[in-house]
PDB file of C-alpha atoms and ligand atoms in Angstrom:
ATOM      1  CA  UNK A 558      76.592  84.382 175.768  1.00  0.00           C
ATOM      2  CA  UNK A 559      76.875  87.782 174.656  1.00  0.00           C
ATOM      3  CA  UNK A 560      75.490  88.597 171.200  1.00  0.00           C
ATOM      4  CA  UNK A 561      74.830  91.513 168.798  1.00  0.00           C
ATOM      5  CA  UNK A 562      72.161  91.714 166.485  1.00  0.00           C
ATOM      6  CA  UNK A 563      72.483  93.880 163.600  1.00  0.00           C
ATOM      7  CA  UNK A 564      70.952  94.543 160.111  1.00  0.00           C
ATOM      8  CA  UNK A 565      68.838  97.762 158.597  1.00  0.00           C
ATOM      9  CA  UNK A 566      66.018  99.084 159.831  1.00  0.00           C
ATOM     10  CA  UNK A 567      62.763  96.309 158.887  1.00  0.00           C
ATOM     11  CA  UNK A 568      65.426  93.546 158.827  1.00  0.00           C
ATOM     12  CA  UNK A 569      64.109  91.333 161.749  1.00  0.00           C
ATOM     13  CA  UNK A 570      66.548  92.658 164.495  1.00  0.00           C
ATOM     14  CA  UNK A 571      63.562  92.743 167.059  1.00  0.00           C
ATOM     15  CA  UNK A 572      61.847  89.536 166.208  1.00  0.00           C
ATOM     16  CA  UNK A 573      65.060  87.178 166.005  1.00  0.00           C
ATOM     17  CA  UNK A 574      66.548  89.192 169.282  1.00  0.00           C
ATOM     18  CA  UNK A 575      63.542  88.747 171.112  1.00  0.00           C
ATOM     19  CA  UNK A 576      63.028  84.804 169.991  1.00  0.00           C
ATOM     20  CA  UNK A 577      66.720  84.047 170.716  1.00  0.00           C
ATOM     21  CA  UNK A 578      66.824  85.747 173.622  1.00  0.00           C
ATOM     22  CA  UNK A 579      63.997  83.497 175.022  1.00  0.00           C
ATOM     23  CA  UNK A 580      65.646  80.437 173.725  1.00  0.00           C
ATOM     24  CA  UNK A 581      68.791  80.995 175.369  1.00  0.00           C
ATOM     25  CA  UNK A 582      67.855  82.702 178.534  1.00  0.00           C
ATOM     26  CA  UNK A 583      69.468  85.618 178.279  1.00  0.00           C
ATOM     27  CA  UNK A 584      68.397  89.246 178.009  1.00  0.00           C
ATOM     28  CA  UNK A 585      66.964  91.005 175.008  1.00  0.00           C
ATOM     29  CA  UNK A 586      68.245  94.926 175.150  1.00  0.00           C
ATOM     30  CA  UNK A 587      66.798  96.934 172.664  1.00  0.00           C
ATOM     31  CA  UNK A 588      67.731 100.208 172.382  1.00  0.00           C
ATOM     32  CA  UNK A 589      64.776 101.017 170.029  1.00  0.00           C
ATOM     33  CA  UNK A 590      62.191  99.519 172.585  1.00  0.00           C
ATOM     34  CA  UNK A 591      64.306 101.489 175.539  1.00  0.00           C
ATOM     35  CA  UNK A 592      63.615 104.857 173.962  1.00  0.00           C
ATOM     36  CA  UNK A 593      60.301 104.303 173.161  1.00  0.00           C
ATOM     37  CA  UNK A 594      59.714 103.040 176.934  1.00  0.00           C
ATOM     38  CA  UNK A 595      60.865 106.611 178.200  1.00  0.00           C
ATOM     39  CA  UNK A 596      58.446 108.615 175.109  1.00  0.00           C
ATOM     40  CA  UNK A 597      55.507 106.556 176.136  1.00  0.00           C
ATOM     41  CA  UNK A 598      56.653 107.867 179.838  1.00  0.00           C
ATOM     42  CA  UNK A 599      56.446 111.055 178.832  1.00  0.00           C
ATOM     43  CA  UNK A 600      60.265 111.329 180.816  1.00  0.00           C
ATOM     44  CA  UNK A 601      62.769 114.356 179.975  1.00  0.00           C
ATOM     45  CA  UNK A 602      64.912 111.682 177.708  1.00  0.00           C
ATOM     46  CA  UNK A 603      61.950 110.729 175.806  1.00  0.00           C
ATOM     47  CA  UNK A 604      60.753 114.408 174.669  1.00  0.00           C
ATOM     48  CA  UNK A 605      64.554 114.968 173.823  1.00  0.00           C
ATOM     49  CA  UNK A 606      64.271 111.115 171.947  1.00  0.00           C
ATOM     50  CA  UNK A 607      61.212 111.526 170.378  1.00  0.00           C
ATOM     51  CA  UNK A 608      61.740 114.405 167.605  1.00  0.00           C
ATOM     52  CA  UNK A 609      64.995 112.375 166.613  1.00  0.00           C
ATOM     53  CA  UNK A 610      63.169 109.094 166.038  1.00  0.00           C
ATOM     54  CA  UNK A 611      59.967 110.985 164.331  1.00  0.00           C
ATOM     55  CA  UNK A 612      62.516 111.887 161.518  1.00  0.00           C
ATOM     56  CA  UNK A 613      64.268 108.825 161.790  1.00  0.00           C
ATOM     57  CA  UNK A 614      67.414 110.196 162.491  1.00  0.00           C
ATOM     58  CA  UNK A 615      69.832 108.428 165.565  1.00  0.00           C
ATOM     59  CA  UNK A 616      69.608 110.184 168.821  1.00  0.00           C
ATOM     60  CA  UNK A 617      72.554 111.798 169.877  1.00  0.00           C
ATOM     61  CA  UNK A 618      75.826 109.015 171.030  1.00  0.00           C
ATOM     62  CA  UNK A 619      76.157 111.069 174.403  1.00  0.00           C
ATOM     63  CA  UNK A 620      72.334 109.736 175.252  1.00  0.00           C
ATOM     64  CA  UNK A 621      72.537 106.221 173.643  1.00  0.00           C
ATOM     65  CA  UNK A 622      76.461 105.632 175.606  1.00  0.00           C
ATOM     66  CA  UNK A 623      74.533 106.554 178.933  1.00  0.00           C
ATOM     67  CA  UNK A 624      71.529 104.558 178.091  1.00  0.00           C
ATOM     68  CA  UNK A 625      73.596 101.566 177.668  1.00  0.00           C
ATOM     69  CA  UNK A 626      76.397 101.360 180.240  1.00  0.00           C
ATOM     70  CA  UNK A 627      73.325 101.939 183.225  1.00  0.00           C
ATOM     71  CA  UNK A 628      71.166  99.048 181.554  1.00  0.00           C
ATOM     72  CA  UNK A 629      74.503  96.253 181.190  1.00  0.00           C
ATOM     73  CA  UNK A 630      75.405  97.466 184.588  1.00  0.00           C
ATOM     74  CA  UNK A 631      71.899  95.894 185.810  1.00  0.00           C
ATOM     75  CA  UNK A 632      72.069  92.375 187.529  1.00  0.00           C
ATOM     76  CA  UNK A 633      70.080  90.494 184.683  1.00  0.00           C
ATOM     77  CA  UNK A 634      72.850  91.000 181.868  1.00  0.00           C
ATOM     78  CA  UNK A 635      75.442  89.283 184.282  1.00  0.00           C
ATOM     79  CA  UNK A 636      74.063  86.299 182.516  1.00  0.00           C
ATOM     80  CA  UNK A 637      73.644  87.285 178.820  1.00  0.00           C
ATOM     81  CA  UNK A 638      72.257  89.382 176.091  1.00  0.00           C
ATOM     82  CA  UNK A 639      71.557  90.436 172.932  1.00  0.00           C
ATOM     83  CA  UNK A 640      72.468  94.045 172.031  1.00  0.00           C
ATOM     84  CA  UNK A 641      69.432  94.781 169.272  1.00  0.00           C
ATOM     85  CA  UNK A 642      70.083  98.118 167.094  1.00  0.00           C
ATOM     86  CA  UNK A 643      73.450  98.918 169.156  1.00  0.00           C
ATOM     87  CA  UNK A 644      75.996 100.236 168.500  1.00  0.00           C
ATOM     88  CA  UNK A 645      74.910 102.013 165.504  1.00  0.00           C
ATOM     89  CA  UNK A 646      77.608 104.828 165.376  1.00  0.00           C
ATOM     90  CA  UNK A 647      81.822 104.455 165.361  1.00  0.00           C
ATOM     91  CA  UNK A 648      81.643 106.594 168.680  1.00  0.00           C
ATOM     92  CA  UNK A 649      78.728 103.634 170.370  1.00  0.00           C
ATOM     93  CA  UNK A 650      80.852 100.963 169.166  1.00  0.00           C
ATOM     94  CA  UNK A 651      84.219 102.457 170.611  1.00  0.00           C
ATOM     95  CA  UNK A 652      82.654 103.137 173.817  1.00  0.00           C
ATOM     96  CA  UNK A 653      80.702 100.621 173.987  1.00  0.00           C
ATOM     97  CA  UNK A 654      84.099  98.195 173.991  1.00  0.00           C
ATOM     98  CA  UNK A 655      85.473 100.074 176.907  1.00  0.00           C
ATOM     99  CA  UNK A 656      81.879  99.299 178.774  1.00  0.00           C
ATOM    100  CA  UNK A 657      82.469  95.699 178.014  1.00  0.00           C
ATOM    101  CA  UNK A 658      86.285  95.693 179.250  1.00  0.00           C
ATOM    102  CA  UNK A 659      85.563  97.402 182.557  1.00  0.00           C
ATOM    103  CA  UNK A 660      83.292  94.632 182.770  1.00  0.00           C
ATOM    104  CA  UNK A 661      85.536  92.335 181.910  1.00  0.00           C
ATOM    105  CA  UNK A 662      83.391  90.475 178.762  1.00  0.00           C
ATOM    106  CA  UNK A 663      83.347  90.491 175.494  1.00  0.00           C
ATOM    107  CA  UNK A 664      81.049  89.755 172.311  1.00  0.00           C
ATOM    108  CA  UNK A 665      81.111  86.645 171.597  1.00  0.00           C
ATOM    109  CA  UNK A 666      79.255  86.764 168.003  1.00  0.00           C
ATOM    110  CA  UNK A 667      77.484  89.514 165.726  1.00  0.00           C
ATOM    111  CA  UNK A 668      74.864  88.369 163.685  1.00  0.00           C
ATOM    112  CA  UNK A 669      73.642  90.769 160.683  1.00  0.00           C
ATOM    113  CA  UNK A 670      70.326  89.800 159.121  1.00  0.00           C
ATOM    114  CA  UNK A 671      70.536  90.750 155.179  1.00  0.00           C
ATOM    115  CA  UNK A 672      67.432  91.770 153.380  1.00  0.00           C
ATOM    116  CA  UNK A 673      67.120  93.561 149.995  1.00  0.00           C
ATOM    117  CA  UNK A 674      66.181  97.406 150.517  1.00  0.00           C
ATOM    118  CA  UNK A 675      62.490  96.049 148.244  1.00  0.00           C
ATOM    119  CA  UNK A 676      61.381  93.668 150.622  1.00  0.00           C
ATOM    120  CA  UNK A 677      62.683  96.141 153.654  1.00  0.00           C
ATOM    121  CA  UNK A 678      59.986  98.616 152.682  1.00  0.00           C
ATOM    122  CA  UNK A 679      57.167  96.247 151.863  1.00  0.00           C
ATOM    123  CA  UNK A 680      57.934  94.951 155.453  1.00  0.00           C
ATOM    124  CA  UNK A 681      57.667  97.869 157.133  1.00  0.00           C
ATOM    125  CA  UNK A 682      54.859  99.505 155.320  1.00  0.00           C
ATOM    126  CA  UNK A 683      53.188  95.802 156.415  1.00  0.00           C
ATOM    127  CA  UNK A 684      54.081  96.498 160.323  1.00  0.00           C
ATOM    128  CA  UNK A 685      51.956  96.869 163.147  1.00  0.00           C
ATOM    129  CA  UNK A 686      53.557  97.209 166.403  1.00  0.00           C
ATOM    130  CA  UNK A 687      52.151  96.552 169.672  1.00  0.00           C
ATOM    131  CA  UNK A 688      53.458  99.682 172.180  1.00  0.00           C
ATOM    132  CA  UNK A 689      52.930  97.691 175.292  1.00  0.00           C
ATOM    133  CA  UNK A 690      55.579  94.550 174.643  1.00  0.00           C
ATOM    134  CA  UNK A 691      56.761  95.973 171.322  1.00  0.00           C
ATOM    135  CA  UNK A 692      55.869  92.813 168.950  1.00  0.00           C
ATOM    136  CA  UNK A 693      56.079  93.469 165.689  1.00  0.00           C
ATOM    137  CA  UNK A 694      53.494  91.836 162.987  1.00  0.00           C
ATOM    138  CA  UNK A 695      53.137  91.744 159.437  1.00  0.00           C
ATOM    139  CA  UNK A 696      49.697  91.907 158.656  1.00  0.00           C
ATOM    140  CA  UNK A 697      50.013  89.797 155.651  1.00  0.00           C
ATOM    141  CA  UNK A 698      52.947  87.508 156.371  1.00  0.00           C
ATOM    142  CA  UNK A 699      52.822  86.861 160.296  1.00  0.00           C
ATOM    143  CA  UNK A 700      49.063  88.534 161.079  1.00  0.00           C
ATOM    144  CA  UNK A 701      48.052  88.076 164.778  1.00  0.00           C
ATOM    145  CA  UNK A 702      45.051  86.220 164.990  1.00  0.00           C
ATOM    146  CA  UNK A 703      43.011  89.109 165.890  1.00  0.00           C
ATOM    147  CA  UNK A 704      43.331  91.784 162.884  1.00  0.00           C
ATOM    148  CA  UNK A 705      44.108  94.565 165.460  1.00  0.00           C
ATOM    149  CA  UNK A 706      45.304  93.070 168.875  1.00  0.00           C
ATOM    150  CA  UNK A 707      48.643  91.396 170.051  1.00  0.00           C
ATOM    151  CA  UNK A 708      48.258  87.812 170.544  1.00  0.00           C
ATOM    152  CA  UNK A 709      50.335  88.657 174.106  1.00  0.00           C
ATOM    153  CA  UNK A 710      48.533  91.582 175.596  1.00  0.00           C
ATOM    154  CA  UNK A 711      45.557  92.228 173.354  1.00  0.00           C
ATOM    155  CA  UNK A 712      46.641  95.798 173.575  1.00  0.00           C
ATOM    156  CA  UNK A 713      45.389  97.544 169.932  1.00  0.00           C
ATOM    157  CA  UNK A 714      48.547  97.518 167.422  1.00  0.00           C
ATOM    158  CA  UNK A 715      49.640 100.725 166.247  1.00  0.00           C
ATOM    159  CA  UNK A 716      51.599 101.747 163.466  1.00  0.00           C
ATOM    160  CA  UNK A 717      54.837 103.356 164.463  1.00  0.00           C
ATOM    161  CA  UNK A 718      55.445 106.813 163.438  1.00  0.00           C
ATOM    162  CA  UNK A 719      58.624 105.957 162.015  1.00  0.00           C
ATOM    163  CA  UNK A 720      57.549 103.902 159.401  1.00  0.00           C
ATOM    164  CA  UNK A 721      55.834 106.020 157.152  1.00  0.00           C
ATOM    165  CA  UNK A 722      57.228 105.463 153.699  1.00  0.00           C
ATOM    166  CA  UNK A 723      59.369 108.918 153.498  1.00  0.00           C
ATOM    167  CA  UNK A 724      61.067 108.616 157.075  1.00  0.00           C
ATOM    168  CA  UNK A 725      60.991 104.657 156.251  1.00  0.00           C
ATOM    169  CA  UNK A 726      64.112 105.788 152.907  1.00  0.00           C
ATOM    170  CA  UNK A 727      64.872 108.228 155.565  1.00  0.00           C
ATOM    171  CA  UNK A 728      66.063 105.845 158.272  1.00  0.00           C
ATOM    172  CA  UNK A 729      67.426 103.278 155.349  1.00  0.00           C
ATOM    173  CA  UNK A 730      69.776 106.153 154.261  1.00  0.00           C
ATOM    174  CA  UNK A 731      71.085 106.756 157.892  1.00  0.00           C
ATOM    175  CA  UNK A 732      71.648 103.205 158.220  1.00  0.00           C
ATOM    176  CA  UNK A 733      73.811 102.759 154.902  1.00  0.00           C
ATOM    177  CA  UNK A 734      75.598 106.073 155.545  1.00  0.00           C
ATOM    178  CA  UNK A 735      75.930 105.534 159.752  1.00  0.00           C
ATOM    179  CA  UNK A 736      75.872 102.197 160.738  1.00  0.00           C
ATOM    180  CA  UNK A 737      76.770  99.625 157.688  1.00  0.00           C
ATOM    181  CA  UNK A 738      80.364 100.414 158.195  1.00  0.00           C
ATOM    182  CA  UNK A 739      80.763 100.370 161.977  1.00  0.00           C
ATOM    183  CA  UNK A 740      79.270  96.696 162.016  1.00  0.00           C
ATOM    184  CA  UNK A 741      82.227  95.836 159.838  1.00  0.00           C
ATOM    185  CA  UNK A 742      84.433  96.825 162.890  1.00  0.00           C
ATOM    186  CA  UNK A 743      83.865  93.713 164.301  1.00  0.00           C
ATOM    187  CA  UNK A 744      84.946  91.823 160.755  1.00  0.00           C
ATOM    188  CA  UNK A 745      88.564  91.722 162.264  1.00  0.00           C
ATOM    189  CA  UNK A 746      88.197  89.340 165.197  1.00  0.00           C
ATOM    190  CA  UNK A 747      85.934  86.930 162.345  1.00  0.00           C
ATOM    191  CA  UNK A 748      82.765  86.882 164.830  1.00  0.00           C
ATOM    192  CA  UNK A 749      80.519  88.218 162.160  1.00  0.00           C
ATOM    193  CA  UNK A 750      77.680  85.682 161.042  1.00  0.00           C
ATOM    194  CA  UNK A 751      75.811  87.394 157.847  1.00  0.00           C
ATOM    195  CA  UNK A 752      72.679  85.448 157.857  1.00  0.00           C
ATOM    196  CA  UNK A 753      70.007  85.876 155.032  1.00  0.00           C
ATOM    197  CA  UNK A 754      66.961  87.060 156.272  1.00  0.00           C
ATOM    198  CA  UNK A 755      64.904  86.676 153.759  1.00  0.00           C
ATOM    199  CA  UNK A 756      62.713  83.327 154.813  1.00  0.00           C
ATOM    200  CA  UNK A 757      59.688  82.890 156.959  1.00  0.00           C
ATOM    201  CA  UNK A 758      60.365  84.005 160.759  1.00  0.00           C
ATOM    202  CA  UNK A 759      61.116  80.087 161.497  1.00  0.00           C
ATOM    203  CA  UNK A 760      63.377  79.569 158.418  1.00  0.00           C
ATOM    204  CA  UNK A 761      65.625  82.514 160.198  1.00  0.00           C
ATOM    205  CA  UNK A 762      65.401  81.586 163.457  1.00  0.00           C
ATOM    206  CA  UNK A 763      67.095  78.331 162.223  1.00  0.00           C
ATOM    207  CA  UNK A 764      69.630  79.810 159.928  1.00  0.00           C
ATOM    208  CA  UNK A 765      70.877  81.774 163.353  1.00  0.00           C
ATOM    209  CA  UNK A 766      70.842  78.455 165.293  1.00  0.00           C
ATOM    210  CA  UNK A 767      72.835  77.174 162.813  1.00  0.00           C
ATOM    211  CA  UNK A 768      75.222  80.414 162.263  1.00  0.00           C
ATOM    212  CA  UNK A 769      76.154  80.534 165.733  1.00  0.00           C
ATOM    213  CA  UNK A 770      76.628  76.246 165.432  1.00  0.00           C
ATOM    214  CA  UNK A 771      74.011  75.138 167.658  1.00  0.00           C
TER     215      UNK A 771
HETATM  216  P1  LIG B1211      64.961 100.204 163.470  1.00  0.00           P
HETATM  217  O1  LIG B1211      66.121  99.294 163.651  1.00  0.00           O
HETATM  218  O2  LIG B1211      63.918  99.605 162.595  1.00  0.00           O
HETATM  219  O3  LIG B1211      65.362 101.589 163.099  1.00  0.00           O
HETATM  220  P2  LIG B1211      64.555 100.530 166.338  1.00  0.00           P
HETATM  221  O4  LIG B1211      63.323 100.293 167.113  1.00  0.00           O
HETATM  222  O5  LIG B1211      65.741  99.706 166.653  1.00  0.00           O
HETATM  223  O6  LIG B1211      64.129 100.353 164.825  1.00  0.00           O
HETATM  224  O7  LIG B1211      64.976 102.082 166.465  1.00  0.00           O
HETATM  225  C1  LIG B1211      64.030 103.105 166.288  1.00  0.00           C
HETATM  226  C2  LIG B1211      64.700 104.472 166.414  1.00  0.00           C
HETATM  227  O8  LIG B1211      65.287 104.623 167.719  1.00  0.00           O
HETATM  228  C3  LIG B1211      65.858 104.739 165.445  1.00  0.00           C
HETATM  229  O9  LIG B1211      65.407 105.185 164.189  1.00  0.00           O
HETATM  230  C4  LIG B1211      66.615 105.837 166.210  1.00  0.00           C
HETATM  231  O10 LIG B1211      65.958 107.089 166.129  1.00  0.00           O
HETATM  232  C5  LIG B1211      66.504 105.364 167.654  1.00  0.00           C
HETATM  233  N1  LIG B1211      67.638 104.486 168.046  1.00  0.00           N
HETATM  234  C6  LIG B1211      67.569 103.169 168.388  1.00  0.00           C
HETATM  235  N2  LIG B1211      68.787 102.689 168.668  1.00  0.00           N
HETATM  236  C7  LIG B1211      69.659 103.712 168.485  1.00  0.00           C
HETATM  237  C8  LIG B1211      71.075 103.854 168.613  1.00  0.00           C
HETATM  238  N3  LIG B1211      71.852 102.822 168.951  1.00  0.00           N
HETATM  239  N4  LIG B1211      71.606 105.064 168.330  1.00  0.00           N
HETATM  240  C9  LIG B1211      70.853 106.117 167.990  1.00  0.00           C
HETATM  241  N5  LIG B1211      69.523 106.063 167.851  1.00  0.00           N
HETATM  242  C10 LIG B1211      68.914 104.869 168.108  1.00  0.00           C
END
């Protein structure tokens, strides 16, 4: 199964991807979590990556088309993924169809996870982030059961850089303007599932089983 996972920034993309993902056995491919593999590298793509995503602006498409084609070209999305926070431009999505027919595969379903913009930045401004596995917790909603340490890892959460209130309207602004529109691309062949994310984590996680009818 081949899956996209869409919504604004704070709207649950990472924790549904990654859950599903495990549930189905297929891969979880987070562009988000790739880039922020090659900062904590230190890597040439990283330092380029890294003042984009400080200002919560999109790194450039040329990057993000390269990035994606080399990681769907790797043996473990033969069987399956879920594409979380891509495409986010006209110029991903376009490209990223040609990727798919060279392959020879296509999407089979896009799921977009609605939240109101209020309850977006109370979420984030309530995140803590591990940087080793890239969990996400809200520390009053879905705390870990140590204050400061991922229940995986027990590496010390962090908050991200990114969502500091200011960039936090920045990013939501980039996503209306960017990225609300280009998901809508996919409207036409009626594999869009708009799922209402705003429930507990386990509430959502069913409302997905149930949008993609299993
Ligand atoms: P969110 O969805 O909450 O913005 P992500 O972890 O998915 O969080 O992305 C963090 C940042 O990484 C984005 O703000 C952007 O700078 C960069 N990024 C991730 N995916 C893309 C993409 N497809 N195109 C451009 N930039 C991206």
């Amino acid at each position: 199964m081949r899956l996209l996972m869409a919504g604004s920034p704070g709207s649950g993309k990472g924790t549904h991807s990654r859950r599903l993902a495990n549930d189905l056995g297929i891969s979880h491919i987070a562009t988000g979590d790739l880039l922020r593999e090659q900062v904590a590298a230190g890597t040439p793509l990283g330092r380029e990556a890294k003042v984009y995503m400080d200002r919560g602006d999109y790194v450039p498409d040329k990057v993000m088309v390269d990035m994606i084609k080399h990681r769907l070209s790797e043996p473990d999305a033969e069987k399956g993924f879920i594409l979380d926070g891509y495409p986010r431009t006209q110029t991903q999505a376009t490209e990223l169809d040609k990727v798919l027919a060279d392959l020879g595969q296509q999407i089979d379903a896009v799921i977009i996870l609605e939240v109101p913009v209020d309850e977006i930045v109370e979420r984030l401004s309530a995140r803590r982030t591990c940087p080793s596995c890239q969990r996400a917790y809200h520390m009053r909603d879905e705390p870990p059961a140590d204050d400061e340490r991922c229940d995986d890892d027990s590496t010390p959460l962090e908050r991200r850089t990114d969502d500091e209130p200011d960039t936090v309207r920045h990013r939501l602004k980039v996503y209306a303007d960017r990225t609300a529109g280009v998901i809508e691309h996919y409207d036409v062949d009626s594999i869009v599932r708009r799922v209402s994310g705003e429930a507990s984590v386990d509430e959502v996680a069913k409302r997905i089983h149930e949008a993609l009818g299993f």
